[in-house]
CSV table of C-alpha atoms in Angstrom, one decimal:
chain,number,residue,atom,x,y,z
A,108,UNK,CA,66.3,110.2,147.0
A,109,UNK,CA,65.1,110.1,143.4
A,110,UNK,CA,67.6,107.3,142.6
A,111,UNK,CA,66.6,105.3,145.8
A,112,UNK,CA,62.9,105.5,145.0
A,113,UNK,CA,63.4,105.0,141.2
A,114,UNK,CA,61.8,108.3,140.3
A,115,UNK,CA,63.0,108.5,136.7
A,116,UNK,CA,60.8,111.6,136.1
A,117,UNK,CA,62.5,113.4,139.0
A,118,UNK,CA,65.9,112.3,137.8
A,119,UNK,CA,65.2,113.8,134.4
A,120,UNK,CA,64.3,117.1,136.0
A,121,UNK,CA,67.3,117.1,138.3
A,122,UNK,CA,69.7,116.3,135.5
A,123,UNK,CA,68.3,119.0,133.2
A,124,UNK,CA,68.8,121.4,136.1
A,125,UNK,CA,72.5,120.4,136.3
A,126,UNK,CA,72.5,117.8,139.1
A,127,UNK,CA,75.7,115.8,139.3
A,128,UNK,CA,75.1,112.2,138.1
A,129,UNK,CA,78.3,111.0,139.7
A,130,UNK,CA,77.7,112.5,143.2
A,131,UNK,CA,78.2,110.0,146.0
A,132,UNK,CA,75.9,109.3,149.0
A,133,UNK,CA,77.2,109.3,152.6
A,134,UNK,CA,77.9,105.6,152.1
A,135,UNK,CA,80.0,106.2,149.0
A,136,UNK,CA,77.4,105.1,146.4
A,137,UNK,CA,76.7,106.8,143.1
A,138,UNK,CA,73.2,107.2,141.8
A,139,UNK,CA,73.8,104.4,139.2
A,140,UNK,CA,74.8,102.1,142.0
A,141,UNK,CA,71.7,103.0,144.0
A,142,UNK,CA,69.4,102.3,141.1
A,143,UNK,CA,71.1,99.0,140.5
A,144,UNK,CA,70.9,98.1,144.2
A,145,UNK,CA,67.2,98.8,144.2
A,146,UNK,CA,66.3,97.4,140.8
A,147,UNK,CA,65.1,100.7,139.3
A,148,UNK,CA,65.8,100.0,135.6
A,149,UNK,CA,64.2,103.1,134.1
A,150,UNK,CA,65.9,105.4,136.6
A,151,UNK,CA,69.3,103.7,135.7
A,152,UNK,CA,68.6,104.2,132.0
A,153,UNK,CA,68.0,107.9,132.6
A,154,UNK,CA,71.2,108.3,134.5
A,155,UNK,CA,73.2,106.5,131.8
A,156,UNK,CA,71.5,108.2,128.9
A,157,UNK,CA,72.5,111.2,126.9
A,158,UNK,CA,76.2,111.3,128.1
A,159,UNK,CA,79.5,110.7,126.4
A,160,UNK,CA,80.6,107.1,126.2
A,161,UNK,CA,83.7,107.8,128.3
A,162,UNK,CA,81.6,109.4,131.0
A,163,UNK,CA,79.1,106.5,131.0
A,164,UNK,CA,82.0,103.9,131.3
A,165,UNK,CA,83.4,105.9,134.2
A,166,UNK,CA,80.0,105.8,135.9
A,167,UNK,CA,79.7,102.0,135.3
A,168,UNK,CA,83.2,101.3,136.5
A,169,UNK,CA,82.9,103.5,139.6
A,170,UNK,CA,83.1,101.4,142.8
A,171,UNK,CA,81.8,101.8,146.3
A,172,UNK,CA,84.4,103.1,148.7
A,173,UNK,CA,84.2,100.3,151.2
A,174,UNK,CA,84.3,97.0,149.2
A,175,UNK,CA,84.9,98.3,145.6
A,176,UNK,CA,81.6,96.9,144.4
A,177,UNK,CA,80.3,98.4,141.1
A,178,UNK,CA,76.7,98.7,140.1
A,179,UNK,CA,77.1,95.4,138.2
A,180,UNK,CA,78.2,93.7,141.4
A,181,UNK,CA,75.1,95.0,143.2
A,182,UNK,CA,72.8,93.8,140.4
A,183,UNK,CA,74.5,90.3,140.6
A,184,UNK,CA,74.1,90.3,144.4
A,185,UNK,CA,70.4,91.1,144.1
A,186,UNK,CA,69.7,88.6,141.4
A,187,UNK,CA,68.6,91.1,138.8
A,188,UNK,CA,69.6,89.7,135.3
A,189,UNK,CA,67.7,92.5,133.5
A,190,UNK,CA,69.7,95.1,135.4
A,191,UNK,CA,72.9,93.2,134.6
A,192,UNK,CA,72.0,93.3,130.9
A,193,UNK,CA,71.3,97.0,131.0
A,194,UNK,CA,74.6,97.8,132.7
A,195,UNK,CA,76.8,95.6,130.5
A,196,UNK,CA,75.2,96.8,127.3
A,197,UNK,CA,75.6,100.4,128.4
A,198,UNK,CA,79.4,99.8,128.7
A,199,UNK,CA,79.8,100.0,124.9
A,200,UNK,CA,81.8,97.6,122.7
A,201,UNK,CA,83.3,94.2,123.5
A,202,UNK,CA,86.4,95.5,125.2
A,203,UNK,CA,84.5,97.9,127.4
A,204,UNK,CA,82.0,95.2,128.4
A,205,UNK,CA,84.8,92.7,129.2
A,206,UNK,CA,86.5,95.4,131.4
A,207,UNK,CA,83.3,95.9,133.3
A,208,UNK,CA,82.7,92.1,133.7
A,209,UNK,CA,86.2,91.7,135.0
A,210,UNK,CA,86.0,94.3,137.8
A,211,UNK,CA,86.6,92.7,141.2
A,212,UNK,CA,85.5,93.6,144.7
A,213,UNK,CA,88.0,93.7,147.6
A,214,UNK,CA,87.6,89.9,148.1
A,215,UNK,CA,88.5,89.3,144.5
A,216,UNK,CA,85.0,88.3,143.3
A,217,UNK,CA,83.7,89.3,139.9
A,218,UNK,CA,80.0,89.9,139.3
A,219,UNK,CA,79.9,86.4,137.8
A,220,UNK,CA,81.2,84.8,141.0
A,221,UNK,CA,78.7,86.8,143.1
A,222,UNK,CA,75.9,85.7,140.8
A,223,UNK,CA,76.9,82.1,140.9
A,224,UNK,CA,76.7,82.2,144.7
A,225,UNK,CA,73.5,84.3,144.9
A,226,UNK,CA,71.4,83.9,141.7
A,227,UNK,CA,72.2,81.3,139.0
A,228,UNK,CA,69.9,82.9,136.4
A,229,UNK,CA,71.9,86.1,136.7
A,230,UNK,CA,75.1,84.1,136.4
A,231,UNK,CA,73.8,82.6,133.1
A,232,UNK,CA,73.0,86.0,131.8
A,233,UNK,CA,76.5,87.3,132.6
A,234,UNK,CA,78.0,84.3,130.8
A,235,UNK,CA,75.8,85.1,127.8
A,236,UNK,CA,77.1,88.7,127.9
A,237,UNK,CA,80.7,87.5,127.8
A,238,UNK,CA,81.8,87.0,131.4
A,239,UNK,CA,84.8,84.8,131.6
A,240,UNK,CA,83.8,81.5,133.3
A,241,UNK,CA,87.2,81.5,135.0
A,242,UNK,CA,85.9,84.6,136.9
A,243,UNK,CA,83.5,82.3,138.7
A,244,UNK,CA,86.2,80.6,140.7
Protein backbone atom coordinates (compact mmCIF):
# COMPACT_ATOMS: atom_id res chain seq x y z
CA UNK A 1 0.00 0.00 0.00
CA UNK A 2 2.84 2.41 0.78
CA UNK A 3 4.26 1.96 -2.75
CA UNK A 4 0.83 2.39 -4.37
CA UNK A 5 0.11 5.59 -2.48
CA UNK A 6 3.66 6.93 -2.75
CA UNK A 7 4.20 7.13 0.99
CA UNK A 8 7.98 7.47 1.06
CA UNK A 9 7.91 8.02 4.82
CA UNK A 10 6.08 4.73 5.38
CA UNK A 11 8.42 2.93 3.00
CA UNK A 12 11.43 4.16 4.99
CA UNK A 13 9.90 2.79 8.19
CA UNK A 14 8.94 -0.51 6.59
CA UNK A 15 12.38 -0.98 5.08
CA UNK A 16 14.11 -0.16 8.37
CA UNK A 17 11.89 -2.80 9.99
CA UNK A 18 13.09 -5.37 7.44
CA UNK A 19 10.37 -5.29 4.78
CA UNK A 20 11.26 -7.10 1.55
CA UNK A 21 11.75 -4.49 -1.19
CA UNK A 22 11.45 -7.15 -3.88
CA UNK A 23 8.19 -8.73 -2.67
CA UNK A 24 5.53 -9.09 -5.35
CA UNK A 25 1.88 -8.12 -5.29
CA UNK A 26 -0.86 -10.54 -6.26
CA UNK A 27 -0.50 -9.22 -9.81
CA UNK A 28 3.23 -9.99 -9.84
CA UNK A 29 4.42 -6.38 -9.45
CA UNK A 30 7.34 -5.32 -7.28
CA UNK A 31 7.23 -2.13 -5.18
CA UNK A 32 9.55 -0.39 -7.67
CA UNK A 33 7.17 -1.28 -10.51
CA UNK A 34 4.24 0.01 -8.50
CA UNK A 35 5.94 3.35 -7.76
CA UNK A 36 6.88 3.69 -11.44
CA UNK A 37 3.34 2.83 -12.51
CA UNK A 38 1.88 5.51 -10.24
CA UNK A 39 4.59 8.14 -10.77
CA UNK A 40 5.77 8.22 -7.17
CA UNK A 41 9.33 9.45 -7.68
CA UNK A 42 10.39 9.91 -4.07
CA UNK A 43 8.99 6.52 -3.05
CA UNK A 44 10.92 4.94 -5.92
CA UNK A 45 14.13 6.68 -4.79
CA UNK A 46 13.61 5.30 -1.28
CA UNK A 47 13.20 1.75 -2.62
CA UNK A 48 16.30 2.01 -4.80
CA UNK A 49 18.47 3.78 -2.23
CA UNK A 50 20.91 2.33 0.26
CA UNK A 51 21.32 -1.07 -1.39
CA UNK A 52 24.11 -2.83 -3.25
CA UNK A 53 24.36 -1.98 -6.96
CA UNK A 54 23.73 -5.61 -7.93
CA UNK A 55 20.54 -5.70 -5.86
CA UNK A 56 19.39 -2.39 -7.36
CA UNK A 57 20.02 -3.69 -10.90
CA UNK A 58 18.06 -6.86 -10.15
CA UNK A 59 15.16 -4.75 -8.91
CA UNK A 60 15.28 -2.56 -12.03
CA UNK A 61 15.48 -5.56 -14.35
CA UNK A 62 12.67 -7.44 -12.60
CA UNK A 63 9.68 -7.93 -14.84
CA UNK A 64 6.00 -8.47 -14.29
CA UNK A 65 4.95 -12.07 -14.60
CA UNK A 66 2.32 -11.60 -17.31
CA UNK A 67 3.94 -9.40 -19.98
CA UNK A 68 7.55 -9.09 -18.74
CA UNK A 69 7.21 -5.31 -18.35
CA UNK A 70 9.83 -3.66 -16.16
CA UNK A 71 9.42 -0.48 -14.12
CA UNK A 72 10.98 1.40 -17.04
CA UNK A 73 8.36 0.02 -19.46
CA UNK A 74 5.67 1.22 -17.05
CA UNK A 75 7.18 4.71 -16.84
CA UNK A 76 7.36 4.82 -20.65
CA UNK A 77 3.75 3.70 -20.96
CA UNK A 78 2.60 6.37 -18.53
CA UNK A 79 4.60 9.13 -20.21
CA UNK A 80 6.77 9.93 -17.21
CA UNK A 81 10.17 11.15 -18.48
CA UNK A 82 11.36 12.09 -14.98
CA UNK A 83 10.69 8.54 -13.74
CA UNK A 84 12.50 7.16 -16.79
CA UNK A 85 15.55 9.26 -15.91
CA UNK A 86 15.41 8.15 -12.27
CA UNK A 87 15.25 4.47 -13.23
CA UNK A 88 17.91 4.52 -15.93
CA UNK A 89 20.34 6.56 -13.84
CA UNK A 90 19.84 4.18 -10.91
CA UNK A 91 20.97 1.27 -13.11
CA UNK A 92 24.62 2.29 -12.78
CA UNK A 93 27.21 2.58 -15.52
CA UNK A 94 26.78 2.69 -19.28
CA UNK A 95 26.62 -1.10 -19.72
CA UNK A 96 23.99 -1.49 -17.01
CA UNK A 97 21.94 1.38 -18.41
CA UNK A 98 22.07 -0.12 -21.89
CA UNK A 99 20.96 -3.49 -20.54
CA UNK A 100 17.96 -1.88 -18.84
CA UNK A 101 17.08 0.12 -21.95
CA UNK A 102 17.19 -3.05 -24.07
CA UNK A 103 14.73 -5.08 -21.96
CA UNK A 104 11.74 -6.21 -24.01
CA UNK A 105 8.19 -7.10 -23.07
CA UNK A 106 6.56 -10.27 -24.43
CA UNK A 107 5.58 -8.48 -27.65
CA UNK A 108 9.22 -7.52 -28.22
CA UNK A 109 8.81 -3.81 -27.45
CA UNK A 110 11.49 -1.87 -25.62
CA UNK A 111 10.66 1.04 -23.34
CA UNK A 112 11.64 3.33 -26.22
CA UNK A 113 9.11 1.77 -28.60
CA UNK A 114 6.40 2.05 -25.95
CA UNK A 115 7.30 5.71 -25.36
CA UNK A 116 7.30 6.48 -29.11
CA UNK A 117 3.74 5.13 -29.25
CA UNK A 118 2.51 6.70 -26.00
CA UNK A 119 4.54 9.81 -25.15
CA UNK A 120 7.13 11.39 -27.49
CA UNK A 121 8.77 13.51 -24.73
CA UNK A 122 9.56 10.32 -22.82
CA UNK A 123 10.91 8.78 -26.02
CA UNK A 124 13.22 11.76 -26.48
CA UNK A 125 14.42 11.44 -22.90
CA UNK A 126 15.13 7.71 -23.38
CA UNK A 127 17.15 8.53 -26.50
CA UNK A 128 19.11 11.12 -24.53
CA UNK A 129 19.80 8.43 -21.91
CA UNK A 130 21.27 6.14 -24.54
CA UNK A 131 18.38 4.07 -25.88
CA UNK A 132 19.14 2.51 -29.25
CA UNK A 133 16.95 4.15 -31.93
CA UNK A 134 16.69 0.69 -33.57
CA UNK A 135 14.75 -0.36 -30.46
CA UNK A 136 11.91 1.91 -31.57
CA UNK A 137 11.05 -0.25 -34.56
